[in-house]
PDB file of C-alpha atoms and ligand atoms in Angstrom:
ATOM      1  CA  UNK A  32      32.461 -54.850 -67.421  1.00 43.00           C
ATOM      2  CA  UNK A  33      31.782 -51.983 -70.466  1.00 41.00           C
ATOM      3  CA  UNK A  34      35.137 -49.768 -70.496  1.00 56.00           C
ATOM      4  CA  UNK A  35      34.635 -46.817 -72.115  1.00 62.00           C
ATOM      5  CA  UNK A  36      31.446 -45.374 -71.471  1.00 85.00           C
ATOM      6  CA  UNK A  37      29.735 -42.295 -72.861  1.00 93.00           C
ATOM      7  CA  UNK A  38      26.564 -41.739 -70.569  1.00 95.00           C
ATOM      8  CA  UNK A  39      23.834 -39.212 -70.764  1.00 96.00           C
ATOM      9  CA  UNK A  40      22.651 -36.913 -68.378  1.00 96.00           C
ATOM     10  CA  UNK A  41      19.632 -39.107 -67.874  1.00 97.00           C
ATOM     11  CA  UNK A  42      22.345 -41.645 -67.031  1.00 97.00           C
ATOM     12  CA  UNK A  43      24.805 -39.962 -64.931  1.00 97.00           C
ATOM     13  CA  UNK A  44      21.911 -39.211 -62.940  1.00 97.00           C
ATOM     14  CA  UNK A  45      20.280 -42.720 -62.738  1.00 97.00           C
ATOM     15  CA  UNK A  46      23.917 -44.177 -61.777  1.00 97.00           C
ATOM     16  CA  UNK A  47      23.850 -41.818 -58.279  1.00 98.00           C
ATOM     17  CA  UNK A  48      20.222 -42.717 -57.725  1.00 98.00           C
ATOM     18  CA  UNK A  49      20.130 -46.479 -58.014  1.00 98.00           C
ATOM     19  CA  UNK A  50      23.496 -46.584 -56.168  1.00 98.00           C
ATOM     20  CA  UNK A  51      22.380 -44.680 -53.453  1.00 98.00           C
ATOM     21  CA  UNK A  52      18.721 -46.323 -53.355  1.00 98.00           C
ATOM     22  CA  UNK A  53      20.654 -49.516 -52.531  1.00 98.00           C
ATOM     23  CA  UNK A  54      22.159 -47.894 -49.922  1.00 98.00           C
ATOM     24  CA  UNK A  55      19.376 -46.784 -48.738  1.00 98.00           C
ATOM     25  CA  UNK A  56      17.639 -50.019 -48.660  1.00 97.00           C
ATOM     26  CA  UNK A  57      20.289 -51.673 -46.625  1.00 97.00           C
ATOM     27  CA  UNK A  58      21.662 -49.170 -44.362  1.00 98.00           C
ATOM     28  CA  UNK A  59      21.311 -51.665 -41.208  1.00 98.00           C
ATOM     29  CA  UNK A  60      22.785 -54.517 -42.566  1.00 98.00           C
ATOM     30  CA  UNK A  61      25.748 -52.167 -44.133  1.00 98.00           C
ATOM     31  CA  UNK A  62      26.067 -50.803 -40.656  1.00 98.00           C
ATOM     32  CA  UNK A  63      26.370 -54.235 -39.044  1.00 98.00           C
ATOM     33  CA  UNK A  64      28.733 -55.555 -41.564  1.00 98.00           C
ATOM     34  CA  UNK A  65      30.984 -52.881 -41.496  1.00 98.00           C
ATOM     35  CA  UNK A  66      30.927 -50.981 -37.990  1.00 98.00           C
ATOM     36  CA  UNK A  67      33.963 -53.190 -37.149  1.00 97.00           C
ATOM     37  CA  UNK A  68      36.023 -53.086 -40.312  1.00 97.00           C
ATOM     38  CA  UNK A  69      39.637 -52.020 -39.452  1.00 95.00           C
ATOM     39  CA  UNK A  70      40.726 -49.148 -41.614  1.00 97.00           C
ATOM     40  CA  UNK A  71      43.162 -47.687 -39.029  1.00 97.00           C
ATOM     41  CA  UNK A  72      45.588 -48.031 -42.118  1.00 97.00           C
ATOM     42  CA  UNK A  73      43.689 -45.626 -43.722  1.00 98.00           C
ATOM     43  CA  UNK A  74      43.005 -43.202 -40.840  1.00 98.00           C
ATOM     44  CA  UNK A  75      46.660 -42.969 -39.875  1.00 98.00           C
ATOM     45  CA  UNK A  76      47.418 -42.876 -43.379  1.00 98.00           C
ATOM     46  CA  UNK A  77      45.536 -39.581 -43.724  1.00 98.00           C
ATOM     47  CA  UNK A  78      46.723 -38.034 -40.435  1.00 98.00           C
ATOM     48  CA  UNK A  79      50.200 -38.556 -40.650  1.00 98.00           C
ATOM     49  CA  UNK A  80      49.972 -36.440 -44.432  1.00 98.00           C
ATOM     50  CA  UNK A  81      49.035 -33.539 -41.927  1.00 98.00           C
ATOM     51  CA  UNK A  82      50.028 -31.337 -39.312  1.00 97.00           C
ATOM     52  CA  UNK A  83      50.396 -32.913 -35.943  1.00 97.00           C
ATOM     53  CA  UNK A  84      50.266 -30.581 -33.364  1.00 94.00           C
ATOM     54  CA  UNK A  85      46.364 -29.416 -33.980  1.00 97.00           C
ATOM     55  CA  UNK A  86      42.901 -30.443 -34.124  1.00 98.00           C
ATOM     56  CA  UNK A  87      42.485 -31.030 -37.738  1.00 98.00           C
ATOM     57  CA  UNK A  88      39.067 -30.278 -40.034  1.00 98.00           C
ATOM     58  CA  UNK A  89      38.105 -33.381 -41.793  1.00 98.00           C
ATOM     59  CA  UNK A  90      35.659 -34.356 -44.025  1.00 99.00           C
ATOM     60  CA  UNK A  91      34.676 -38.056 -44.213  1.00 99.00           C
ATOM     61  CA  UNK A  92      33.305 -38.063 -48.168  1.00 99.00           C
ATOM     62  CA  UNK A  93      30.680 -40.809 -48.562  1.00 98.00           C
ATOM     63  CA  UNK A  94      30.651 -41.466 -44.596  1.00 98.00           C
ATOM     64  CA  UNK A  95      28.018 -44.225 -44.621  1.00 98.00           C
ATOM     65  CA  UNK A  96      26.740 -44.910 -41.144  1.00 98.00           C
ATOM     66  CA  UNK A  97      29.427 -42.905 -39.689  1.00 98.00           C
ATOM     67  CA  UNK A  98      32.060 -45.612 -38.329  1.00 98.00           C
ATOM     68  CA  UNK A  99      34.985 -43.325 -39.535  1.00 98.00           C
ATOM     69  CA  UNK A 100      33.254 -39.968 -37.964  1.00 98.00           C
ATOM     70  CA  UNK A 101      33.203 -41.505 -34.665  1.00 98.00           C
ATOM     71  CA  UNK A 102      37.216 -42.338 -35.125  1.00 98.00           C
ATOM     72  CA  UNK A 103      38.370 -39.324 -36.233  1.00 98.00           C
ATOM     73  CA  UNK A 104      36.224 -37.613 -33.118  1.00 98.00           C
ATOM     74  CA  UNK A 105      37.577 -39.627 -30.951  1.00 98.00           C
ATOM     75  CA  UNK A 106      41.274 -38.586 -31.967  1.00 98.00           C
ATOM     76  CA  UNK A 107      40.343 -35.249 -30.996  1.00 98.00           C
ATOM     77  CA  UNK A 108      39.569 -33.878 -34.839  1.00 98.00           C
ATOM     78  CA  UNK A 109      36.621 -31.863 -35.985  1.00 98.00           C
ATOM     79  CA  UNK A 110      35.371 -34.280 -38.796  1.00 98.00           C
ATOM     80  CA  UNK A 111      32.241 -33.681 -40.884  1.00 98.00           C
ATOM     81  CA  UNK A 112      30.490 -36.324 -42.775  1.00 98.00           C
ATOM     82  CA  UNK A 113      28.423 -36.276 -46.051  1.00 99.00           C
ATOM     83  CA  UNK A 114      26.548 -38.785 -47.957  1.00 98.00           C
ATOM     84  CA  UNK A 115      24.044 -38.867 -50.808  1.00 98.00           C
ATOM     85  CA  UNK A 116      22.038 -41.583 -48.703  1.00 98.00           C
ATOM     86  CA  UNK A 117      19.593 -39.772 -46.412  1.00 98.00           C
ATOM     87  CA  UNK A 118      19.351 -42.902 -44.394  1.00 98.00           C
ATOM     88  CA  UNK A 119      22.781 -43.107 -43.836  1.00 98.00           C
ATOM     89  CA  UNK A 120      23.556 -39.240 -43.449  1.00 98.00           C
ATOM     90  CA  UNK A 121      20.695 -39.868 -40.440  1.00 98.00           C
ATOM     91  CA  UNK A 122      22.499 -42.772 -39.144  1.00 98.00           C
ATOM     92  CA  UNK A 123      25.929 -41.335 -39.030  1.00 98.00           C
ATOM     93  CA  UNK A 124      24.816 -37.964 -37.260  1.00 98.00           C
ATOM     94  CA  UNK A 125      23.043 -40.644 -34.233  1.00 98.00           C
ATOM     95  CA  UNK A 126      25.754 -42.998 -34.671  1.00 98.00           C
ATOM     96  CA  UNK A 127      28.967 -40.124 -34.392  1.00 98.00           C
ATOM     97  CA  UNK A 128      26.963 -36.578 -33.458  1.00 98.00           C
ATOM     98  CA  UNK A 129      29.043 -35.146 -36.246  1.00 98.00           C
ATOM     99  CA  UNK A 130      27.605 -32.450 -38.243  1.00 98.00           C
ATOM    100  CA  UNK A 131      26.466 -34.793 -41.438  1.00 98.00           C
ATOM    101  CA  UNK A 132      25.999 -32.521 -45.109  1.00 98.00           C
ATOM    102  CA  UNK A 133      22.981 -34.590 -47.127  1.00 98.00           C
ATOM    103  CA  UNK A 134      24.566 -34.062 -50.480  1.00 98.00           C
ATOM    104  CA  UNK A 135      25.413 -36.271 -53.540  1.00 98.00           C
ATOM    105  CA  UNK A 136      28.780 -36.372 -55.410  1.00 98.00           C
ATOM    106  CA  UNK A 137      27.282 -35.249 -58.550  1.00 98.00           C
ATOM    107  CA  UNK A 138      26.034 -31.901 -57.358  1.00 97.00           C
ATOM    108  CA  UNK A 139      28.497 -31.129 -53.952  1.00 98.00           C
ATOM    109  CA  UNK A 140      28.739 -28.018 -52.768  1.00 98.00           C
ATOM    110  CA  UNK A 141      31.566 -26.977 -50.652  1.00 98.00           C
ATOM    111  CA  UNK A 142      32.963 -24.205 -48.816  1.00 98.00           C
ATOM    112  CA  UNK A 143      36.352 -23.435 -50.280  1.00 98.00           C
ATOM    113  CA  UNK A 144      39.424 -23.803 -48.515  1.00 98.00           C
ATOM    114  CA  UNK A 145      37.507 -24.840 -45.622  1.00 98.00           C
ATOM    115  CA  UNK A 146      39.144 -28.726 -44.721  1.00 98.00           C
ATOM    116  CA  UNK A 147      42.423 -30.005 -43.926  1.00 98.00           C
ATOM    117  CA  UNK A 148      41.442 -33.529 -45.110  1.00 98.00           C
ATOM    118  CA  UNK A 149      39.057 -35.194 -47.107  1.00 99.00           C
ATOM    119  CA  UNK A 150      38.593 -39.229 -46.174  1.00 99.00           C
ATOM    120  CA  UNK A 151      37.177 -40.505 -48.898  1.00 98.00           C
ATOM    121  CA  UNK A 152      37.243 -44.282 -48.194  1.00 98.00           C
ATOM    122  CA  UNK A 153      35.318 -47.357 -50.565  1.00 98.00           C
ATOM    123  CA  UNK A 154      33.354 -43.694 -51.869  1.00 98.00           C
ATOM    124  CA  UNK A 155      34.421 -42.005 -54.660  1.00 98.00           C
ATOM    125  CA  UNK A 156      34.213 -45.080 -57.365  1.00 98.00           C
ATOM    126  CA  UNK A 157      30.925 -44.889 -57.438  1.00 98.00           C
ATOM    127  CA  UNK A 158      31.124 -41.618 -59.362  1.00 98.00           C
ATOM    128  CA  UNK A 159      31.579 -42.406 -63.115  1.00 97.00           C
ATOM    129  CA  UNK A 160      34.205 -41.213 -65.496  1.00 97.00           C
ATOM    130  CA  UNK A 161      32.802 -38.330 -67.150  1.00 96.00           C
ATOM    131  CA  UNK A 162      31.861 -36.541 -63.957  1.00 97.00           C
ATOM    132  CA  UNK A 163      35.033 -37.809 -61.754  1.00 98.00           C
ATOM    133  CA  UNK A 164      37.221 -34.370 -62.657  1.00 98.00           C
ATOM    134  CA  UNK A 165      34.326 -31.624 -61.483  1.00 98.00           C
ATOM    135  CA  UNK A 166      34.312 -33.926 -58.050  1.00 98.00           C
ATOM    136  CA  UNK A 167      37.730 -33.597 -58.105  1.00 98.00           C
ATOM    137  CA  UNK A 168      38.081 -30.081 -58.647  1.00 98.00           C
ATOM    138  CA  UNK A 169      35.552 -29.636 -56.133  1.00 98.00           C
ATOM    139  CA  UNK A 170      37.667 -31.554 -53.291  1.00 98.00           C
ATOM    140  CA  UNK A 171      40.266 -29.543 -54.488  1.00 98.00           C
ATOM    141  CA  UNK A 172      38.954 -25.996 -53.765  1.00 98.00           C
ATOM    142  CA  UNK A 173      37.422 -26.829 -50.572  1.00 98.00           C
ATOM    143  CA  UNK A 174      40.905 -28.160 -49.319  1.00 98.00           C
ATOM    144  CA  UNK A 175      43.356 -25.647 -47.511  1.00 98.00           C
ATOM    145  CA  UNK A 176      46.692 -25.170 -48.829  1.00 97.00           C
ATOM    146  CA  UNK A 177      48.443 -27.938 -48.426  1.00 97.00           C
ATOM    147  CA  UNK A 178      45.772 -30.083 -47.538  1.00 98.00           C
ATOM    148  CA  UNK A 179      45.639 -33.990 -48.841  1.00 98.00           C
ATOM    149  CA  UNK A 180      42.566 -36.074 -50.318  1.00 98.00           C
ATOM    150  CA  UNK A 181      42.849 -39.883 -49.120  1.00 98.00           C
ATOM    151  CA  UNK A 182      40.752 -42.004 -51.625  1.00 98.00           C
ATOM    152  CA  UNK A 183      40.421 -46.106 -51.584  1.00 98.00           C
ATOM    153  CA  UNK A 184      38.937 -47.773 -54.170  1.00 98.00           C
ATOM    154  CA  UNK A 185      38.671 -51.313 -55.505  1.00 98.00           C
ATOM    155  CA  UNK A 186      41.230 -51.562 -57.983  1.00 97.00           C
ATOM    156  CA  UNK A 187      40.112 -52.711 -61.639  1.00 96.00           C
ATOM    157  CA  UNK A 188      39.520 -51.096 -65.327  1.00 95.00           C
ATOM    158  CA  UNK A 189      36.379 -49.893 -66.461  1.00 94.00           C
ATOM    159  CA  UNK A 190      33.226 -49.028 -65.075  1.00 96.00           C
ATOM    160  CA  UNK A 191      29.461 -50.019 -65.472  1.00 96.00           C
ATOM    161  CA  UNK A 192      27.087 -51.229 -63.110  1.00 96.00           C
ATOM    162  CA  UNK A 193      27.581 -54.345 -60.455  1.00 96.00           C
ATOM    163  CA  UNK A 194      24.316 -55.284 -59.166  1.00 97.00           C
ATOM    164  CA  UNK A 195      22.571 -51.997 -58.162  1.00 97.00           C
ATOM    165  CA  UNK A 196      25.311 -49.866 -58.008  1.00 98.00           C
ATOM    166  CA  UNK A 197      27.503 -48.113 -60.663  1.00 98.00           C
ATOM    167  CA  UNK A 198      31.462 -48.757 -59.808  1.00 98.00           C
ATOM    168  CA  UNK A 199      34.154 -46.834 -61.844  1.00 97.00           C
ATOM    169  CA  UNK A 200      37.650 -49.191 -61.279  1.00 97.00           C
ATOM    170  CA  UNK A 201      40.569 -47.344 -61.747  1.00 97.00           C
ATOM    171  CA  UNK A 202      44.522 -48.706 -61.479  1.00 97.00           C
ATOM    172  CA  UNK A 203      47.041 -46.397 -60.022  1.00 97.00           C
ATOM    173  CA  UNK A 204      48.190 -44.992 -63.545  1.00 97.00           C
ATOM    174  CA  UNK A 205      44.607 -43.957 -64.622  1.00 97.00           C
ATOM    175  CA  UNK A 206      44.171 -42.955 -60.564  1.00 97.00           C
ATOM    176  CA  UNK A 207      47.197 -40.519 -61.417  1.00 97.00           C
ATOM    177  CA  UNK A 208      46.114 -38.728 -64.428  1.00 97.00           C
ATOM    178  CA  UNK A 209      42.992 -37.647 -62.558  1.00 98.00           C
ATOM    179  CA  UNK A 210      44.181 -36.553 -59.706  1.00 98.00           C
ATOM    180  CA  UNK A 211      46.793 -35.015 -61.526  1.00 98.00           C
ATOM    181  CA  UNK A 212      44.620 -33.096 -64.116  1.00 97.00           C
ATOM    182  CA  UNK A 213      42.445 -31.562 -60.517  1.00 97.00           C
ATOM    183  CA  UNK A 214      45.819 -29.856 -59.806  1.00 97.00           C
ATOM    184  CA  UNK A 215      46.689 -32.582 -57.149  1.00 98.00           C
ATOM    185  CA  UNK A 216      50.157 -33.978 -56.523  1.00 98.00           C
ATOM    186  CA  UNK A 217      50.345 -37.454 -55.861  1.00 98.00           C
ATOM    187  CA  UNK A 218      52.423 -38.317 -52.200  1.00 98.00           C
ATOM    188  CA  UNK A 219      51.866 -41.890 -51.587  1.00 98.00           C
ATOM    189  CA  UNK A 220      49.760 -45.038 -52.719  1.00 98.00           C
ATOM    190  CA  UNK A 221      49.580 -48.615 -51.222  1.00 98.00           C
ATOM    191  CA  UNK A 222      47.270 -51.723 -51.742  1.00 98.00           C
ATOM    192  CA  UNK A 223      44.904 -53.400 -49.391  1.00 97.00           C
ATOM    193  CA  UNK A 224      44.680 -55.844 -47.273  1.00 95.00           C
ATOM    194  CA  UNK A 225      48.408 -55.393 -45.651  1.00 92.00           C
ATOM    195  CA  UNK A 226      50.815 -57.998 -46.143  1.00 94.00           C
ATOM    196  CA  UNK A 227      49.285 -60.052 -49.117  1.00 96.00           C
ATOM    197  CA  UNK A 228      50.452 -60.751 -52.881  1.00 97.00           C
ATOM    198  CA  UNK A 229      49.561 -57.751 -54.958  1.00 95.00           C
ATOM    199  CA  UNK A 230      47.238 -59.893 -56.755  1.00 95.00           C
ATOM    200  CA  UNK A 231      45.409 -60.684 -53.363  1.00 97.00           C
ATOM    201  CA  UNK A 232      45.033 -56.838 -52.712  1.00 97.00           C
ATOM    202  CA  UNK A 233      42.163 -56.004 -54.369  1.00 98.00           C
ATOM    203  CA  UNK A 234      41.987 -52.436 -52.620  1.00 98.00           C
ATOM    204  CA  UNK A 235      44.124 -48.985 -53.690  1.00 98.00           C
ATOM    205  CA  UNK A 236      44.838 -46.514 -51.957  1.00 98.00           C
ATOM    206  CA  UNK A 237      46.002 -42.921 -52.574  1.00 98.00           C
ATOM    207  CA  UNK A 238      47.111 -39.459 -51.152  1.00 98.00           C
ATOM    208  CA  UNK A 239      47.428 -36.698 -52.875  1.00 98.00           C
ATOM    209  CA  UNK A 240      48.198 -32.821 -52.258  1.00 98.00           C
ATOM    210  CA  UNK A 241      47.029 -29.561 -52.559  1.00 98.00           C
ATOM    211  CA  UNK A 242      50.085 -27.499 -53.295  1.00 86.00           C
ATOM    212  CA  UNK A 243      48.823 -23.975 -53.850  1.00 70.00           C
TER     213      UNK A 243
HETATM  214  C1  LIG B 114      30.982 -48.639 -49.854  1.00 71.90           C
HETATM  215  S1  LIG B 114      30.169 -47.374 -48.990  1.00 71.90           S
HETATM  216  C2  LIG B 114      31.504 -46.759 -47.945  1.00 71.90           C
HETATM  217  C3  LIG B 114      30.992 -46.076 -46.700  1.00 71.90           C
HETATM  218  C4  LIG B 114      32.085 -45.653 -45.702  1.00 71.90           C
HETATM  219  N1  LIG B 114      32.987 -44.663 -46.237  1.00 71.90           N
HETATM  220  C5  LIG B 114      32.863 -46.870 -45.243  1.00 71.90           C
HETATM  221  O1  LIG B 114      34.076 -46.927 -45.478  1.00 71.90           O
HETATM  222  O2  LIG B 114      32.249 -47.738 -44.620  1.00 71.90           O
HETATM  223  C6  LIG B 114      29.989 -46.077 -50.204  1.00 71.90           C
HETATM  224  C7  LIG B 114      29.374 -44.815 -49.644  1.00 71.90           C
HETATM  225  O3  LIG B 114      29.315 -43.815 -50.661  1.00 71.90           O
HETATM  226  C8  LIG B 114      28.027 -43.230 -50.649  1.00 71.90           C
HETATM  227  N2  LIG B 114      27.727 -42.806 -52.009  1.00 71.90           N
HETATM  228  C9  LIG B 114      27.688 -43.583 -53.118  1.00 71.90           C
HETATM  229  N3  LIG B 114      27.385 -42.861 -54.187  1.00 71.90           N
HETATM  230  C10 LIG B 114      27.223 -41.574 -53.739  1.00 71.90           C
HETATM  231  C11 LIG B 114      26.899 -40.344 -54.384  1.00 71.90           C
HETATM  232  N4  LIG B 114      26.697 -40.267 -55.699  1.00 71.90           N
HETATM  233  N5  LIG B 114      26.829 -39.238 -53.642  1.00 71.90           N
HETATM  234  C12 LIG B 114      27.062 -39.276 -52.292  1.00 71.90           C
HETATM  235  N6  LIG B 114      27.348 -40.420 -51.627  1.00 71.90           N
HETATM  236  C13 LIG B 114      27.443 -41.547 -52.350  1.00 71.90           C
HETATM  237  C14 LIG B 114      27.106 -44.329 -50.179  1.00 71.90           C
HETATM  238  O4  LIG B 114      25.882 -43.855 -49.709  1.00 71.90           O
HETATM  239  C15 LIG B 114      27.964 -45.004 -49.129  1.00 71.90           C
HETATM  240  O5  LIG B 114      27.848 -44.376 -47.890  1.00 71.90           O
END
């Protein structure tokens, strides 16, 4: 794994491409591998971070097939999904009926002040370093006062390519500074799977705020 990286443009934009190309080529067997995954942690996680007594605007960042959509629906929210994958953003709209925004992380454009939450779960470390604080910025704006990003991530240091896809690995101090320097607060972090040795959990998770 290279640490520091300093990537072109060119490169930047070859890192979304190929990652999302092997999403693309292997949307069905991502869908049947993952359709059952538990991440009610995750979901209830988010949630409880926000009002309670009201249908809440959501937007499920890097949906995939749409597993999460068709939770959050189902709880009585208003999610929307987005994905760079095409296949997938097709999938998840069949799969949920969710409004799904074809868009990649590298070039999002999003109404401001316009969710409550943004789910962003096994997504955003596939955007590399240089570009992570405009993403960030940009969840930030299109949150609502008071509104909380939930990001996992597999936890590591460094970033460069595994296989086909590009993977930026972040611990929770490095986590922090970002979200920190987007004008986030952080509220609360916890490693996956539940009820292991920290050294087992090779998922992190983290909320953080929109204060103004
Ligand atoms: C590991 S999958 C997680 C999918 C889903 N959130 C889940 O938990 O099953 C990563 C997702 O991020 C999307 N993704 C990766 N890079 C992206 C990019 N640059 N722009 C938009 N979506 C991207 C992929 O298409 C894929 O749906």
């Amino acid at each position: 794994m290279i640490k520091k990286l300093v990537l072109s443009s060119a490169e930047l934009k070859q890192a979304e491409l190929t990652t999302l190309s092997h999403y693309d080529s292997r949307a069905l067997q991502f869908w049947e591998g993952t359709r059952e995954h538990d991440v009610s942690q995750n979901i209830c996680a988010l949630l409880e971070s926000l009002p309670q007594n009201r249908a809440l605007d959501i937007l499920d960042l890097g949906c995939g097939p749409g597993r999460d959509l068709i939770r959050f629906k189902a709880l009585g929210h208003t999610p929307i999904g987005l994905d760079g994958s095409h296949v997938f953003c097709e999938m998840a709209k069949r799969n949920s009926g969710c409004e799904v925004l074809h868009q990649t992380f590298q070039t999002l454009e999003l109404a401001a002040q316009s969710f409550d939450g943004i789910f962003a779960n096994a997504s955003l470390f596939h955007v590399p370093r240089q570009v992570l604080p405009g993403v960030l910025k940009c969840c930030y704006d299109a949150l609502k006062p008071g509104g909380v990003l939930f990001c996992s991530n597999p936890r590591g240091e460094g970033e460069g390519w595994n296989g086909n896809r590009f993977g930026n690995y972040m611990e929770l101090d490095v986590c922090k500074m970002f979200f920190e320097e987007a004008g986030f607060d952080v509220i609360d972090h916890y490693y996956r799977p539940e009820g292991l040795p920290n050294n087992q959990q090779p998922w992190l998770a983290v909320l953080c705020r929109k204060n103004r």
